[in-house]
PDB file of C-alpha atoms in Angstrom:
ATOM      1  CA  MET A   1      14.364 -76.720  -7.210  1.00  0.00           C
ATOM      2  CA  THR A   2      15.474 -74.287  -4.517  1.00  0.00           C
ATOM      3  CA  VAL A   3      13.088 -73.107  -1.823  1.00  0.00           C
ATOM      4  CA  VAL A   4      13.752 -70.127   0.449  1.00  0.00           C
ATOM      5  CA  ARG A   5      12.074 -70.525   3.833  1.00  0.00           C
ATOM      6  CA  ASP A   6      12.391 -69.686   7.525  1.00  0.00           C
ATOM      7  CA  LEU A   7      15.015 -71.497   9.564  1.00  0.00           C
ATOM      8  CA  ARG A   8      13.401 -74.378  11.464  1.00  0.00           C
ATOM      9  CA  PRO A   9      14.098 -75.547  15.015  1.00  0.00           C
ATOM     10  CA  GLY A  10      17.087 -77.867  15.031  1.00  0.00           C
ATOM     11  CA  GLU A  11      18.716 -76.184  12.012  1.00  0.00           C
ATOM     12  CA  GLU A  12      20.556 -73.548  14.058  1.00  0.00           C
ATOM     13  CA  PRO A  13      23.977 -75.232  13.618  1.00  0.00           C
ATOM     14  CA  PHE A  14      23.707 -74.438   9.905  1.00  0.00           C
ATOM     15  CA  LEU A  15      24.080 -70.750  10.764  1.00  0.00           C
ATOM     16  CA  GLY A  16      27.528 -71.562  12.152  1.00  0.00           C
ATOM     17  CA  GLU A  17      28.443 -73.358   8.932  1.00  0.00           C
ATOM     18  CA  MET A  18      27.303 -70.384   6.903  1.00  0.00           C
ATOM     19  CA  LEU A  19      29.082 -67.917   9.173  1.00  0.00           C
ATOM     20  CA  TYR A  20      32.313 -69.828   8.595  1.00  0.00           C
ATOM     21  CA  ALA A  21      31.666 -69.676   4.827  1.00  0.00           C
ATOM     22  CA  ALA A  22      31.017 -65.923   5.057  1.00  0.00           C
ATOM     23  CA  LEU A  23      34.200 -65.307   7.031  1.00  0.00           C
ATOM     24  CA  PHE A  24      36.345 -67.347   4.656  1.00  0.00           C
ATOM     25  CA  TRP A  25      34.777 -66.322   1.359  1.00  0.00           C
ATOM     26  CA  ARG A  26      38.077 -66.107  -0.500  1.00  0.00           C
ATOM     27  CA  PRO A  27      38.892 -69.322  -2.371  1.00  0.00           C
ATOM     28  CA  GLY A  28      41.952 -71.319  -1.366  1.00  0.00           C
ATOM     29  CA  GLY A  29      44.420 -70.614   1.382  1.00  0.00           C
ATOM     30  CA  GLU A  30      44.825 -72.018   4.858  1.00  0.00           C
ATOM     31  CA  ARG A  31      41.755 -71.979   7.051  1.00  0.00           C
ATOM     32  CA  PRO A  32      41.649 -72.540  10.781  1.00  0.00           C
ATOM     33  CA  PRO A  33      39.319 -75.276  12.021  1.00  0.00           C
ATOM     34  CA  PRO A  34      35.643 -74.226  12.070  1.00  0.00           C
ATOM     35  CA  ASP A  35      35.122 -75.076  15.750  1.00  0.00           C
ATOM     36  CA  ARG A  36      37.951 -72.744  16.788  1.00  0.00           C
ATOM     37  CA  VAL A  37      36.716 -69.904  14.553  1.00  0.00           C
ATOM     38  CA  LEU A  38      33.056 -70.228  15.548  1.00  0.00           C
ATOM     39  CA  ALA A  39      33.886 -70.296  19.269  1.00  0.00           C
ATOM     40  CA  HIS A  40      35.734 -66.975  19.060  1.00  0.00           C
ATOM     41  CA  PRO A  41      33.623 -64.249  20.729  1.00  0.00           C
ATOM     42  CA  GLN A  42      33.609 -62.083  17.575  1.00  0.00           C
ATOM     43  CA  ALA A  43      32.063 -64.984  15.629  1.00  0.00           C
ATOM     44  CA  ALA A  44      30.015 -66.644  18.373  1.00  0.00           C
ATOM     45  CA  MET A  45      27.850 -63.545  18.807  1.00  0.00           C
ATOM     46  CA  TYR A  46      26.346 -64.161  15.353  1.00  0.00           C
ATOM     47  CA  HIS A  47      25.102 -67.697  15.960  1.00  0.00           C
ATOM     48  CA  GLU A  48      25.311 -68.904  19.570  1.00  0.00           C
ATOM     49  CA  GLY A  49      22.103 -68.921  21.579  1.00  0.00           C
ATOM     50  CA  TRP A  50      20.033 -68.490  18.442  1.00  0.00           C
ATOM     51  CA  GLY A  51      16.350 -67.855  19.007  1.00  0.00           C
ATOM     52  CA  LYS A  52      16.462 -64.713  21.150  1.00  0.00           C
ATOM     53  CA  PRO A  53      13.751 -62.121  20.510  1.00  0.00           C
ATOM     54  CA  GLY A  54      14.542 -60.387  17.221  1.00  0.00           C
ATOM     55  CA  ASP A  55      16.637 -63.237  15.767  1.00  0.00           C
ATOM     56  CA  VAL A  56      15.465 -63.953  12.225  1.00  0.00           C
ATOM     57  CA  ALA A  57      16.898 -66.346   9.635  1.00  0.00           C
ATOM     58  CA  VAL A  58      15.904 -67.646   6.230  1.00  0.00           C
ATOM     59  CA  VAL A  59      17.580 -70.531   4.453  1.00  0.00           C
ATOM     60  CA  ALA A  60      17.810 -71.830   0.907  1.00  0.00           C
ATOM     61  CA  GLU A  61      17.005 -75.527   0.621  1.00  0.00           C
ATOM     62  CA  GLU A  62      17.772 -77.550  -2.490  1.00  0.00           C
ATOM     63  CA  ASP A  63      16.816 -81.211  -2.783  1.00  0.00           C
ATOM     64  CA  GLY A  64      16.475 -81.490   1.002  1.00  0.00           C
ATOM     65  CA  ARG A  65      19.877 -79.911   1.691  1.00  0.00           C
ATOM     66  CA  LEU A  66      20.491 -76.433   3.130  1.00  0.00           C
ATOM     67  CA  VAL A  67      22.710 -74.437   0.775  1.00  0.00           C
ATOM     68  CA  GLY A  68      22.514 -70.838   1.991  1.00  0.00           C
ATOM     69  CA  ALA A  69      21.291 -68.541   4.729  1.00  0.00           C
ATOM     70  CA  ALA A  70      20.592 -64.902   5.504  1.00  0.00           C
ATOM     71  CA  TRP A  71      20.047 -63.927   9.101  1.00  0.00           C
ATOM     72  CA  TYR A  72      19.983 -60.927  11.362  1.00  0.00           C
ATOM     73  CA  ARG A  73      20.368 -60.230  15.004  1.00  0.00           C
ATOM     74  CA  PHE A  74      20.202 -57.147  17.193  1.00  0.00           C
ATOM     75  CA  PHE A  75      23.266 -56.093  19.173  1.00  0.00           C
ATOM     76  CA  THR A  76      24.020 -53.556  21.875  1.00  0.00           C
ATOM     77  CA  GLU A  77      26.502 -50.707  22.228  1.00  0.00           C
ATOM     78  CA  GLU A  78      28.500 -52.979  24.538  1.00  0.00           C
ATOM     79  CA  VAL A  79      28.448 -56.161  22.421  1.00  0.00           C
ATOM     80  CA  HIS A  80      28.369 -55.905  18.642  1.00  0.00           C
ATOM     81  CA  GLY A  81      30.109 -56.789  15.391  1.00  0.00           C
ATOM     82  CA  HIS A  82      31.702 -54.699  12.648  1.00  0.00           C
ATOM     83  CA  GLY A  83      28.351 -53.944  11.004  1.00  0.00           C
ATOM     84  CA  PHE A  84      26.850 -52.323  14.100  1.00  0.00           C
ATOM     85  CA  VAL A  85      25.084 -49.003  13.529  1.00  0.00           C
ATOM     86  CA  ASP A  86      22.753 -48.718  16.526  1.00  0.00           C
ATOM     87  CA  GLU A  87      20.631 -50.878  18.813  1.00  0.00           C
ATOM     88  CA  GLN A  88      17.490 -50.475  16.650  1.00  0.00           C
ATOM     89  CA  THR A  89      19.184 -51.683  13.449  1.00  0.00           C
ATOM     90  CA  PRO A  90      19.906 -55.409  13.160  1.00  0.00           C
ATOM     91  CA  GLU A  91      23.138 -56.662  11.661  1.00  0.00           C
ATOM     92  CA  LEU A  92      22.718 -58.984   8.711  1.00  0.00           C
ATOM     93  CA  ALA A  93      24.849 -61.937   7.624  1.00  0.00           C
ATOM     94  CA  LEU A  94      24.636 -63.870   4.359  1.00  0.00           C
ATOM     95  CA  ALA A  95      26.372 -66.911   2.926  1.00  0.00           C
ATOM     96  CA  VAL A  96      25.816 -69.399   0.140  1.00  0.00           C
ATOM     97  CA  ALA A  97      27.610 -72.751   0.218  1.00  0.00           C
ATOM     98  CA  ASP A  98      30.461 -73.503  -2.177  1.00  0.00           C
ATOM     99  CA  GLY A  99      29.148 -74.947  -5.406  1.00  0.00           C
ATOM    100  CA  HIS A 100      25.893 -72.998  -5.156  1.00  0.00           C
ATOM    101  CA  ARG A 101      27.176 -69.461  -5.661  1.00  0.00           C
ATOM    102  CA  GLY A 102      26.611 -67.347  -8.743  1.00  0.00           C
ATOM    103  CA  ARG A 103      23.082 -68.622  -9.377  1.00  0.00           C
ATOM    104  CA  GLY A 104      21.065 -65.889  -7.683  1.00  0.00           C
ATOM    105  CA  LEU A 105      20.586 -67.600  -4.311  1.00  0.00           C
ATOM    106  CA  GLY A 106      22.192 -64.734  -2.417  1.00  0.00           C
ATOM    107  CA  ARG A 107      19.773 -62.273  -4.002  1.00  0.00           C
ATOM    108  CA  ARG A 108      16.775 -64.500  -3.242  1.00  0.00           C
ATOM    109  CA  LEU A 109      17.876 -64.876   0.378  1.00  0.00           C
ATOM    110  CA  MET A 110      18.422 -61.129   0.751  1.00  0.00           C
ATOM    111  CA  GLU A 111      15.043 -60.298  -0.772  1.00  0.00           C
ATOM    112  CA  ALA A 112      13.347 -62.782   1.560  1.00  0.00           C
ATOM    113  CA  ILE A 113      15.056 -61.432   4.689  1.00  0.00           C
ATOM    114  CA  HIS A 114      14.252 -57.849   3.671  1.00  0.00           C
ATOM    115  CA  GLU A 115      10.596 -58.750   3.190  1.00  0.00           C
ATOM    116  CA  ARG A 116      10.521 -60.392   6.599  1.00  0.00           C
ATOM    117  CA  ALA A 117      12.144 -57.335   8.191  1.00  0.00           C
ATOM    118  CA  ARG A 118       9.559 -55.053   6.572  1.00  0.00           C
ATOM    119  CA  ARG A 119       6.719 -57.253   7.865  1.00  0.00           C
ATOM    120  CA  ASP A 120       8.276 -57.037  11.319  1.00  0.00           C
ATOM    121  CA  GLY A 121       8.290 -53.234  11.083  1.00  0.00           C
ATOM    122  CA  LEU A 122      12.031 -52.640  10.839  1.00  0.00           C
ATOM    123  CA  ALA A 123      13.221 -49.367   9.333  1.00  0.00           C
ATOM    124  CA  ARG A 124      16.666 -50.454   8.165  1.00  0.00           C
ATOM    125  CA  MET A 125      19.345 -53.149   8.184  1.00  0.00           C
ATOM    126  CA  ALA A 126      23.128 -53.018   8.370  1.00  0.00           C
ATOM    127  CA  LEU A 127      25.964 -55.311   7.380  1.00  0.00           C
ATOM    128  CA  SER A 128      29.715 -55.326   7.082  1.00  0.00           C
ATOM    129  CA  VAL A 129      31.567 -56.375   3.937  1.00  0.00           C
ATOM    130  CA  GLU A 130      35.185 -56.263   2.844  1.00  0.00           C
ATOM    131  CA  PRO A 131      35.724 -53.886  -0.080  1.00  0.00           C
ATOM    132  CA  ASP A 132      36.937 -56.638  -2.435  1.00  0.00           C
ATOM    133  CA  ASN A 133      34.176 -59.115  -1.583  1.00  0.00           C
ATOM    134  CA  PHE A 134      32.107 -59.840  -4.707  1.00  0.00           C
ATOM    135  CA  ALA A 135      28.970 -59.751  -2.534  1.00  0.00           C
ATOM    136  CA  LYS A 136      29.363 -55.982  -2.172  1.00  0.00           C
ATOM    137  CA  ARG A 137      28.012 -55.579  -5.719  1.00  0.00           C
ATOM    138  CA  LEU A 138      24.931 -57.586  -4.741  1.00  0.00           C
ATOM    139  CA  TYR A 139      24.362 -55.406  -1.684  1.00  0.00           C
ATOM    140  CA  GLU A 140      24.707 -52.219  -3.747  1.00  0.00           C
ATOM    141  CA  SER A 141      22.263 -53.545  -6.348  1.00  0.00           C
ATOM    142  CA  LEU A 142      19.741 -54.142  -3.543  1.00  0.00           C
ATOM    143  CA  GLY A 143      20.042 -50.540  -2.352  1.00  0.00           C
ATOM    144  CA  TYR A 144      22.652 -50.764   0.395  1.00  0.00           C
ATOM    145  CA  VAL A 145      24.858 -47.693   0.703  1.00  0.00           C
ATOM    146  CA  ASP A 146      28.175 -47.190   2.449  1.00  0.00           C
ATOM    147  CA  PHE A 147      27.778 -46.008   6.033  1.00  0.00           C
ATOM    148  CA  GLU A 148      30.602 -43.768   7.233  1.00  0.00           C
ATOM    149  CA  PRO A 149      32.968 -44.660   4.356  1.00  0.00           C
ATOM    150  CA  GLY A 150      36.604 -44.926   5.319  1.00  0.00           C
ATOM    151  CA  ASP A 151      35.955 -45.962   8.921  1.00  0.00           C
ATOM    152  CA  GLY A 152      37.566 -49.355   8.295  1.00  0.00           C
ATOM    153  CA  HIS A 153      34.447 -51.375   9.130  1.00  0.00           C
ATOM    154  CA  GLY A 154      32.979 -51.736   5.628  1.00  0.00           C
ATOM    155  CA  ARG A 155      29.496 -51.018   6.955  1.00  0.00           C
ATOM    156  CA  MET A 156      26.572 -50.709   4.607  1.00  0.00           C
ATOM    157  CA  LEU A 157      23.025 -49.676   5.387  1.00  0.00           C
ATOM    158  CA  LEU A 158      19.671 -50.335   3.710  1.00  0.00           C
ATOM    159  CA  ASP A 159      16.600 -48.238   4.386  1.00  0.00           C
ATOM    160  CA  LEU A 160      13.674 -50.631   4.190  1.00  0.00           C
TER     161      LEU A 160
END
């Protein structure tokens, strides 16, 4: 049985694992070592120093093992990722571990993080996705729409 719950203290390194999975979602091919990728400033901003005000994460746990995560963080005009829209809109990340995809976990994680964001009074969420990523269909089915199509960032926005 899979349970979706809030990230607990001490589980923060799992966000790095999931970020790596999200960045290298395509099967096969050469992959640089996770420590090198996760230390890069464009990746580190999504997981390092987790626990700042506004940081929110939910995880999927199956038989005592974490198998997926959805999390968001607020960024600034000066420091932000590809999904940045504005300082009031958090940027969302999602990943499900290999071997656990295609079973609805991504949808459950997204629904849980959206519910949390609504409870926290957020108006909208943003993310960035490559056009050929299969997850884009999930995001569209949840109500995300392209934000400034053709800008090269693959940003999508959901009004909560």
